[in-house]
Short mmCIF file of C-alpha atoms in Angstrom, two decimals:
data_model
loop_
_atom_site.label_atom_id
_atom_site.label_comp_id
_atom_site.label_asym_id
_atom_site.label_seq_id
_atom_site.Cartn_x
_atom_site.Cartn_y
_atom_site.Cartn_z
CA MET A 1 -1.99 0.76 26.07
CA LYS A 2 -2.12 1.33 21.78
CA THR A 3 -3.09 4.85 20.38
CA THR A 4 -6.03 4.59 18.59
CA ALA A 5 -4.33 5.15 15.43
CA SER A 6 -2.73 1.76 16.47
CA LYS A 7 -5.86 0.01 16.80
CA ILE A 8 -7.06 1.13 13.52
CA THR A 9 -4.10 0.09 11.85
CA ILE A 10 -4.51 -3.47 13.41
CA LEU A 11 -8.28 -3.01 12.42
CA ARG A 12 -6.86 -2.80 9.11
CA ILE A 13 -4.57 -5.62 8.90
CA ALA A 14 -7.76 -8.04 10.90
CA LEU A 15 -10.02 -6.73 7.56
CA ILE A 16 -7.83 -8.46 5.22
CA PRO A 17 -8.65 -12.47 5.62
CA VAL A 18 -12.31 -10.73 6.03
CA PHE A 19 -11.21 -8.81 2.27
CA LEU A 20 -10.55 -12.48 0.87
CA LEU A 21 -13.00 -14.05 2.44
CA LEU A 22 -15.57 -12.65 0.31
CA ALA A 23 -14.07 -11.87 -2.39
CA TYR A 24 -12.83 -15.78 -2.87
CA ASN A 25 -16.42 -16.89 -2.46
CA GLY A 26 -17.78 -14.46 -4.65
CA TYR A 27 -19.47 -11.54 -2.41
CA GLN A 28 -18.14 -9.01 -5.09
CA TYR A 29 -19.69 -6.04 -3.22
CA TRP A 30 -18.90 -6.83 0.28
CA ALA A 31 -15.44 -7.62 -0.80
CA PHE A 32 -15.16 -4.26 -2.08
CA ALA A 33 -17.02 -2.47 0.95
CA VAL A 34 -14.17 -4.00 3.58
CA PHE A 35 -11.45 -2.82 0.60
CA VAL A 36 -12.58 0.14 0.61
CA ILE A 37 -12.66 0.87 4.53
CA ALA A 38 -9.32 -0.93 4.85
CA SER A 39 -7.98 1.42 2.32
CA LEU A 40 -10.10 4.54 4.15
CA SER A 41 -8.55 3.72 7.69
CA ASP A 42 -4.76 3.87 6.16
CA THR A 43 -5.85 7.62 5.98
CA LEU A 44 -7.90 8.20 9.24
CA ASP A 45 -4.94 6.27 11.12
CA GLY A 46 -2.28 8.80 9.65
CA TYR A 47 -4.28 11.67 10.94
CA ILE A 48 -5.32 10.67 14.19
CA ALA A 49 -1.56 9.28 14.59
CA ARG A 50 -0.42 13.32 13.93
CA HIS A 51 -3.06 15.54 14.43
CA TYR A 52 -3.49 14.18 18.17
CA ASN A 53 0.00 13.64 18.62
CA GLN A 54 -0.26 9.50 18.48
CA VAL A 55 2.70 8.61 16.44
CA THR A 56 4.77 5.69 17.85
CA ASN A 57 7.62 3.80 16.58
CA PHE A 58 4.74 1.10 15.81
CA GLY A 59 2.97 3.02 13.93
CA LYS A 60 5.55 3.95 11.89
CA PHE A 61 6.70 0.13 11.57
CA MET A 62 2.79 -1.40 11.17
CA ASP A 63 1.29 1.20 9.15
CA PRO A 64 3.32 1.27 5.57
CA LEU A 65 3.44 -3.20 6.48
CA ALA A 66 -0.30 -2.85 6.96
CA ASP A 67 -1.24 -0.97 3.64
CA LYS A 68 1.13 -3.60 1.25
CA MET A 69 -0.17 -6.10 3.10
CA LEU A 70 -3.66 -5.64 1.80
CA VAL A 71 -2.57 -4.15 -1.33
CA LEU A 72 -0.65 -7.28 -1.81
CA SER A 73 -3.79 -9.58 -0.75
CA ALA A 74 -5.89 -8.00 -3.27
CA MET A 75 -3.55 -7.88 -5.88
CA CYS A 76 -2.69 -11.59 -5.75
CA PHE A 77 -6.89 -12.11 -5.72
CA MET A 78 -6.88 -9.89 -9.33
CA VAL A 79 -3.33 -12.28 -10.62
CA GLU A 80 -5.56 -15.32 -9.89
CA LYS A 81 -8.90 -14.34 -11.18
CA GLY A 82 -6.76 -13.07 -14.00
CA GLN A 83 -7.73 -10.05 -13.93
CA MET A 84 -3.97 -8.72 -13.88
CA PRO A 85 -0.61 -10.31 -15.08
CA GLY A 86 1.72 -11.96 -12.35
CA TRP A 87 4.21 -9.26 -13.60
CA CYS A 88 2.67 -6.20 -12.19
CA VAL A 89 2.65 -8.07 -8.50
CA ALA A 90 6.29 -8.37 -8.80
CA ILE A 91 7.13 -4.95 -10.25
CA VAL A 92 5.05 -4.13 -7.17
CA LEU A 93 6.70 -6.15 -4.61
CA PHE A 94 10.50 -5.43 -5.97
CA ARG A 95 9.44 -2.02 -5.49
CA GLU A 96 8.50 -2.61 -1.97
CA PHE A 97 11.81 -4.61 -1.02
CA ALA A 98 13.85 -2.03 -2.98
CA VAL A 99 12.79 0.95 -1.28
CA SER A 100 12.59 -1.37 2.47
CA GLY A 101 16.37 -2.12 1.58
CA LEU A 102 17.45 1.57 1.19
CA ARG A 103 15.42 2.34 4.48
CA LEU A 104 17.08 -0.10 6.34
CA ILE A 105 20.77 1.05 5.05
CA ALA A 106 19.55 4.64 5.51
CA VAL A 107 19.08 3.56 9.65
CA GLU A 108 22.91 1.83 9.78
CA GLN A 109 23.64 5.75 8.39
CA ASN A 110 21.21 7.66 11.55
CA ARG A 111 19.17 8.12 8.91
CA VAL A 112 15.80 8.42 8.19
CA ILE A 113 13.84 8.64 5.04
CA ALA A 114 10.61 9.64 5.38
CA ALA A 115 7.63 8.88 3.35
CA ALA A 116 7.66 10.61 -0.20
CA TRP A 117 4.54 12.42 -2.11
CA SER A 118 5.16 9.90 -4.62
CA GLY A 119 4.55 7.38 -2.30
CA LYS A 120 1.54 8.35 -0.93
CA ILE A 121 0.34 9.25 -4.91
CA LYS A 122 1.31 5.78 -5.80
CA THR A 123 -0.65 4.15 -2.49
CA THR A 124 -3.41 5.61 -3.47
CA VAL A 125 -3.65 5.39 -7.16
CA THR A 126 -2.96 1.49 -6.42
CA MET A 127 -6.05 1.64 -4.02
CA ILE A 128 -8.10 3.23 -6.28
CA GLY A 129 -6.77 0.96 -9.08
CA LEU A 130 -7.66 -1.62 -7.10
CA CYS A 131 -11.16 -0.84 -5.96
CA ALA A 132 -12.15 -0.08 -9.84
CA MET A 133 -10.77 -3.91 -10.72
CA LEU A 134 -12.85 -5.46 -7.39
CA ILE A 135 -16.10 -3.51 -8.47
CA PHE A 136 -15.95 -3.98 -12.59
CA PRO A 137 -14.12 -7.09 -13.10
CA ASP A 138 -15.13 -8.11 -15.91
CA VAL A 139 -14.33 -4.54 -18.20
CA SER A 140 -11.41 -5.21 -19.57
CA ALA A 141 -9.70 -1.60 -20.76
CA LEU A 142 -10.49 -0.68 -16.84
CA ASN A 143 -8.30 -3.10 -15.77
CA ILE A 144 -5.18 -1.99 -18.56
CA THR A 145 -6.02 1.27 -17.22
CA CYS A 146 -5.27 0.51 -13.74
CA ILE A 147 -2.52 -2.02 -13.99
CA ILE A 148 -0.83 0.91 -16.25
CA LEU A 149 -1.52 3.69 -13.06
CA ILE A 150 -0.31 1.15 -10.55
CA VAL A 151 2.95 0.04 -12.81
CA VAL A 152 3.77 3.48 -13.80
CA THR A 153 3.30 5.13 -9.85
CA THR A 154 4.47 2.52 -8.08
CA LEU A 155 7.61 2.89 -11.14
CA TYR A 156 8.16 6.43 -10.59
CA SER A 157 8.06 6.90 -6.90
CA GLY A 158 10.69 3.76 -6.22
CA ILE A 159 13.20 5.53 -8.83
CA GLU A 160 12.60 8.61 -6.91
CA TYR A 161 13.28 7.39 -3.58
CA PHE A 162 16.54 6.07 -5.21
CA TYR A 163 17.25 8.94 -7.33
CA LYS A 164 16.95 11.95 -3.96
CA ASN A 165 18.38 9.16 -1.08
CA ARG A 166 21.56 8.38 -3.34
CA ASP A 167 23.60 9.69 -1.40
CA VAL A 168 23.03 6.64 1.03
CA LEU A 169 24.39 3.68 -1.25
CA LYS A 170 26.74 5.75 -2.30
CA ASP A 171 28.10 5.85 1.74
CA ALA A 172 27.09 2.27 2.35
#
């Protein structure tokens, strides 16, 4: 049977279409509430997994994937609504694919690249920024600030992953 932490991860994935349905139909406050719940579930499932020894391979794979799916769904919505430029999503996608590729190369070398604090900060900043953009969609200065913070933390964490693990590529 799946662990409580895994069930929360699955719930986060299930909330994505609910969020999008609400957002696209103009229920911005409800969409915001669902996005907040989904975002906070990331912290909750991580806490439960570590605190109650429920760390599983499923969770190691699905938890970060659920985060990416949630964030990228919200970002695509923002692009379509004109709140975020497409290049911002492209930067986030590039970083995610690059770090995932680096991790795959490391696995071939029997190494595991653990999540770095900069990656956790990036995720937190991105989710908070997207929350702000959802609740205040017409405040362009806020949107610009959030976009800058998302891009800067995304680039920094991506560069840090590659710098700290550059030997993985040297050995590839």
